[in-house]
XYZ file of C-alpha atoms in Angstrom:
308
model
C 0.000 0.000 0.000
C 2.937 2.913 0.741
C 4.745 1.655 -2.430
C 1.462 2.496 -4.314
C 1.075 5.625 -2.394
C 4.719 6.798 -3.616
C 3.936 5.937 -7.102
C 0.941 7.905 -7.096
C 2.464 10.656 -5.886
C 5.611 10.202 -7.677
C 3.394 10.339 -10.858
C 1.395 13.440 -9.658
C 4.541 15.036 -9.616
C 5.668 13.749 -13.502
C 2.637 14.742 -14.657
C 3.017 18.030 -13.425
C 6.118 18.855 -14.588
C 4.771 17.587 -18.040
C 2.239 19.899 -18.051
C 3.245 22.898 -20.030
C 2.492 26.497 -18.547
C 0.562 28.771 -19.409
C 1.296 31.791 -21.262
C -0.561 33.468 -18.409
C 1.443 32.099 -16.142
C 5.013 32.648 -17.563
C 4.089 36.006 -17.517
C 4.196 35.490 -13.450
C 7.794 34.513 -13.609
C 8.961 37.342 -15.648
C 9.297 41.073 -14.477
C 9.229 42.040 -17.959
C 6.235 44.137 -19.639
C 5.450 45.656 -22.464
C 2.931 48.521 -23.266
C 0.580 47.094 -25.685
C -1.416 49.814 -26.637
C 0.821 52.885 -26.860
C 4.136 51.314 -26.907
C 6.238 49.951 -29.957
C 4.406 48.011 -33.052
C 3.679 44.284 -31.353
C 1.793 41.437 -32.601
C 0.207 40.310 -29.545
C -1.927 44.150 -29.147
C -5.054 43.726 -29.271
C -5.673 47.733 -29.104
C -3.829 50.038 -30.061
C -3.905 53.842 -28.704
C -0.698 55.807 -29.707
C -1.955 58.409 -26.434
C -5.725 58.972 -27.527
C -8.365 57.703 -25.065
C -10.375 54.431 -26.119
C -13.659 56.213 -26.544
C -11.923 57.834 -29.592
C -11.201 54.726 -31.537
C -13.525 54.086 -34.495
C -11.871 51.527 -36.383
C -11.454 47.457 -35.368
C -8.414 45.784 -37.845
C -10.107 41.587 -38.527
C -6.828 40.340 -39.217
C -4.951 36.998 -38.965
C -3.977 34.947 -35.490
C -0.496 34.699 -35.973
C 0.649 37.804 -38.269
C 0.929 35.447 -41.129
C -1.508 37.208 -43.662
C 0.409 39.643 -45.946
C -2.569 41.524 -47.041
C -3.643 42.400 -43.013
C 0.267 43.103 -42.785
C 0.329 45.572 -45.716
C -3.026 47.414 -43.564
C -1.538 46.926 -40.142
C 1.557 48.525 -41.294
C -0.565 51.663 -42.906
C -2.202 52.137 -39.670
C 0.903 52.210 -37.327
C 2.902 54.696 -39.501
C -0.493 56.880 -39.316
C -1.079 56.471 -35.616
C -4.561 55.256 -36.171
C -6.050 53.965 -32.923
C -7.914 51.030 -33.416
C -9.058 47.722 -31.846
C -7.628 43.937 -33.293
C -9.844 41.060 -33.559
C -7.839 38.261 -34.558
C -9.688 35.296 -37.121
C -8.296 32.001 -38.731
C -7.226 32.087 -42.143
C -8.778 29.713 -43.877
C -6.208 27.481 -45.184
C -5.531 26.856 -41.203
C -8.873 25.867 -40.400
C -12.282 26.747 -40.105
C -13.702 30.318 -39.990
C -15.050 31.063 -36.633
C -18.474 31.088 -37.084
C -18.834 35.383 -35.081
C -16.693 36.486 -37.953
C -18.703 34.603 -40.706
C -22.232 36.041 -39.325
C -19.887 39.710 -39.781
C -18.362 38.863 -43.071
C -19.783 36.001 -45.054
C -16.969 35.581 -47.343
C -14.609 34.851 -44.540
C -11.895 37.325 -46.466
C -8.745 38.826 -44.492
C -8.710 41.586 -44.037
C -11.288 43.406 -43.244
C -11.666 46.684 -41.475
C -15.158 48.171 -39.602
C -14.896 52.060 -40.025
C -17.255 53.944 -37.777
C -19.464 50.968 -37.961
C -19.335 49.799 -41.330
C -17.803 46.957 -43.002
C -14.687 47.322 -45.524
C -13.096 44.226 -47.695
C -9.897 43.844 -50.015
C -6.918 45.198 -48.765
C -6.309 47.951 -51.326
C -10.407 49.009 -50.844
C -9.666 49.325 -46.859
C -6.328 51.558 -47.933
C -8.370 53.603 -49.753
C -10.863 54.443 -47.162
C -8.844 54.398 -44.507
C -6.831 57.563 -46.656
C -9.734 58.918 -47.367
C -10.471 59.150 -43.382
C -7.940 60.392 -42.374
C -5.298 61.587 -44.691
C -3.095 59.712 -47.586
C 0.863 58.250 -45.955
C 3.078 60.678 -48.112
C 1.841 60.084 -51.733
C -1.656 59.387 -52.238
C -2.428 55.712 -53.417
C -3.806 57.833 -56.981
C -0.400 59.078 -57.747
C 1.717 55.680 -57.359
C -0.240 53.163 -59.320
C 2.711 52.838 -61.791
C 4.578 51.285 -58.652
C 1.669 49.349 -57.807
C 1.530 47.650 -61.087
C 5.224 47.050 -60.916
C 4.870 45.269 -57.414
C 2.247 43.300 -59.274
C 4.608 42.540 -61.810
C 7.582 41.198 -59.585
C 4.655 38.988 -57.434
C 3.761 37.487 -60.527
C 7.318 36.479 -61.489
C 7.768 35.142 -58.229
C 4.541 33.080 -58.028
C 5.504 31.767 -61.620
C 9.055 30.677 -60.159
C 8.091 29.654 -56.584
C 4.903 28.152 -57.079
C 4.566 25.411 -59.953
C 7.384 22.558 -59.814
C 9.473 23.151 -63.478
C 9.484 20.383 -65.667
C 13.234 20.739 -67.072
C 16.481 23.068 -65.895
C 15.681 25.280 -68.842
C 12.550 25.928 -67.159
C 13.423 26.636 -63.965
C 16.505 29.084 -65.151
C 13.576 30.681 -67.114
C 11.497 30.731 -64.487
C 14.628 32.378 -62.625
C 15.577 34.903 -65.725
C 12.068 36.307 -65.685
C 11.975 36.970 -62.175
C 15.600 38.862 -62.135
C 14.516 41.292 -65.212
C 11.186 41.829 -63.372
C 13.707 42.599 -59.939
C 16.026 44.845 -62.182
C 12.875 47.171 -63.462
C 12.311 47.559 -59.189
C 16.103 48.354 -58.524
C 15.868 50.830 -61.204
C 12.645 52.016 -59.609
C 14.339 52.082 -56.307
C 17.583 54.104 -57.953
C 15.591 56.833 -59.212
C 14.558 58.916 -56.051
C 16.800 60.134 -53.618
C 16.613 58.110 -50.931
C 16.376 54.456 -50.295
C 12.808 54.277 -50.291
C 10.167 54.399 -53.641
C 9.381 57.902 -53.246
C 11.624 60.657 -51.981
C 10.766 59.999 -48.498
C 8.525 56.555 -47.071
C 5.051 56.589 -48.432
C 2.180 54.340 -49.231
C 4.189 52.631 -52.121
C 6.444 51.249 -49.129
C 3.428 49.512 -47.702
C 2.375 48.282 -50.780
C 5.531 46.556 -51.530
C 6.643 45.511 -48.026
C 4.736 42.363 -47.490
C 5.407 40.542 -50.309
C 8.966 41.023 -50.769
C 9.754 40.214 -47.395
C 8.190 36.458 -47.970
C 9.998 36.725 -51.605
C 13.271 37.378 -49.785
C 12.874 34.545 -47.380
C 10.917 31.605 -49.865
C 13.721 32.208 -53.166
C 16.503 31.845 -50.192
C 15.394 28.605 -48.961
C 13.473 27.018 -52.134
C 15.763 28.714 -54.487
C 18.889 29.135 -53.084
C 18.896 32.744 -54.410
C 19.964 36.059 -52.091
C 17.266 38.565 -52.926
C 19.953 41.214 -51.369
C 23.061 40.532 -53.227
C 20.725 40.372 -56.619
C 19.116 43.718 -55.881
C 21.571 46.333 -54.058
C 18.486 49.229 -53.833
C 16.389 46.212 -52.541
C 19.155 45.784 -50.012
C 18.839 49.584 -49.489
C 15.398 49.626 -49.055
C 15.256 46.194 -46.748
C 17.569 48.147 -44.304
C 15.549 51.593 -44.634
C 12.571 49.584 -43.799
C 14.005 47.914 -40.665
C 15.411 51.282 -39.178
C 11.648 51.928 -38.268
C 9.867 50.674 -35.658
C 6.381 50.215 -37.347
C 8.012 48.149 -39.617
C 9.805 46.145 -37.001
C 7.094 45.117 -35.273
C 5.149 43.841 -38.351
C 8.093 42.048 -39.882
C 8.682 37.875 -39.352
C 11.292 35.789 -39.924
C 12.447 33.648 -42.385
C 11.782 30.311 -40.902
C 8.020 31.732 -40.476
C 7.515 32.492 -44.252
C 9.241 29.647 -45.583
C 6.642 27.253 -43.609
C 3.360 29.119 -43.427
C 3.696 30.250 -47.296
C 3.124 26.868 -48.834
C -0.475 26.389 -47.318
C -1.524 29.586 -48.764
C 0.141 29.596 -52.350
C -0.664 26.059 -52.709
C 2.868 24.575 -53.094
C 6.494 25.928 -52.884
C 9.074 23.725 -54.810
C 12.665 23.294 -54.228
C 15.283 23.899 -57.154
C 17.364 21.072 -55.439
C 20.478 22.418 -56.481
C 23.264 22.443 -53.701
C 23.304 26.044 -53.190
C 19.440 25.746 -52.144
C 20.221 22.779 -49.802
C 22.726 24.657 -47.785
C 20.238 27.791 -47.610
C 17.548 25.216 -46.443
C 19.566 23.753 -44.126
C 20.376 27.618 -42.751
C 17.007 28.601 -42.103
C 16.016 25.022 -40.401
C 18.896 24.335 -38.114
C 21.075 27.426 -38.018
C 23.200 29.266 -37.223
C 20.283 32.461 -38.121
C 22.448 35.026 -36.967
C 23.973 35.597 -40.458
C 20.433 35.183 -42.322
C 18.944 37.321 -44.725
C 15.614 38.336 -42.996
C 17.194 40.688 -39.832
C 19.520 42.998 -40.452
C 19.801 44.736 -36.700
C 21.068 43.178 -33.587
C 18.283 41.833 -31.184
C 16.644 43.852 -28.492
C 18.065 44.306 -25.428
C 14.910 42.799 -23.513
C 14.718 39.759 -25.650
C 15.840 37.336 -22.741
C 13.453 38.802 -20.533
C 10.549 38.583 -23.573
């Protein structure tokens, strides 16, 4: 009988230690804190205040659980440069599972994004830019005046989709596949080159958002399916990669390379390896390490990070 009491309690004690905290918890253990709502660009804020009071807000941001949805990245982004206070209510993307059933009754296509402004309902990213500007004021340019860029960002997508996305059915394919997306890069360089700083427009504007979401994944999926360095292929990309990461809206939006490379395949339907050597070793980079010398960060980590 005391043999089978010590077991018992022996295995109380396993299955405690098994159990995993939670996030509530750890946040017990930890003197660390961080101001969600007026501090720096997080993913976890579910309001966001930049100093107004919450009465003010009239605008709630449906966007993605984990920060994985470029389109809700290129509006959260918008609305942190602007200082837009605004409330988060997070929703499963669809090729994750199942739509809860609150946002469904809301929106009945189940898209992401999708914005409520001052109590009414707003779909497709570039339609909820376009109101949201109209509400309260354009980011530098107006989204009118750069639809040449915005074409051009279309461009370079579809060159990447056509390289990343369908397997290539010879080596003259894929370094077709590969050509087209490198002239389609060159035509953005150039783009880049032409204004006097490192951004699209003389100073950051909405064409920065625009283009921000999806080169960041393009950056990270060509490294690790493709074996190809984004960076070295595009110096004013390299420019603009490091303008984007001195600011702190940006920071906070921005994931890593591991993320993209894993979460992208469920939502472009397939990413396919070139399985030349030079894409194994970049594979093997972002999965095991050492990420210190990868190309998705180019600053040194936060101070706090231990304690976060």
């Amino acid at each position: 009988r005391i043999l089978r009491v010590v077991i018992l309690v022996v295995r109380s004690f396993v299955v405690q230690a098994m159990r995993a905290f939670s996030w509530k918890h750890l946040g017990t253990l930890t003197k660390w804190a961080r101001d969600y709502e007026n501090g720096a660009t997080n993913a976890q804020s579910r309001l966001r205040l930049f100093g107004h009071t919450e009465e003010s807000v009239r605008v709630t941001l449906f966007r993605d659980n984990h920060a994985w949805c470029p389109y809700c990245q290129k509006v959260w982004l918008f609305m942190e440069e602007k200082r837009i206070p605004y409330r988060i209510a997070k929703v499963t993307m669809r090729c994750y599972g199942k739509k809860e059933p609150w946002y469904l009754a809301k929106v009945p296509s189940g898209m992401l994004p999708a914005l409520e402004l001052d109590g009414q309902m707003v779909t497709e990213s570039d339609d909820i830019l376009a109101a949201l500007e109209m509400t309260f004021g354009p980011l530098g340019a107006p989204m009118r005046s750069i639809m040449p860029l915005r074409r051009l960002e279309r461009q370079l997508f579809s060159a990447w989709c056509s390289w990343l996305c369908y397997p290539a059915r010879s080596v003259s394919e894929e370094e077709r596949n590969q050509r087209r997306f490198i002239e389609v890069l060159n035509m953005v360089d150039q783009a880049l080159e032409a204004t006097p700083g490192p951004f699209f427009l003389a100073e950051f504007s909405m064409a920065d958002v625009i283009f921000t979401p999806y080169v960041e994944r393009m950056l990270a999926s060509l490294f690790y399916y493709k074996g190809f360095n984004m960076k070295e292929a595009s110096p004013a990309m390299a420019r603009w990669f490091a303008a984007m990461e001195g600011r702190e809206a940006y920071r906070g939006t921005q994931s890593d390379a591991h993320t993209h490379c894993h979460d992208l395949p469920p939502q472009m339907g397939g990413c396919f390896e070139n399985g030349t050597e030079s894409q194994q070793r970049c594979k093997a980079a972002v999965d095991e390490g050492p990420w210190d010398d990868l190309l998705d960060c180019g600053y040194a980590e936060p101070k706090d990070v231990v304690e976060e």
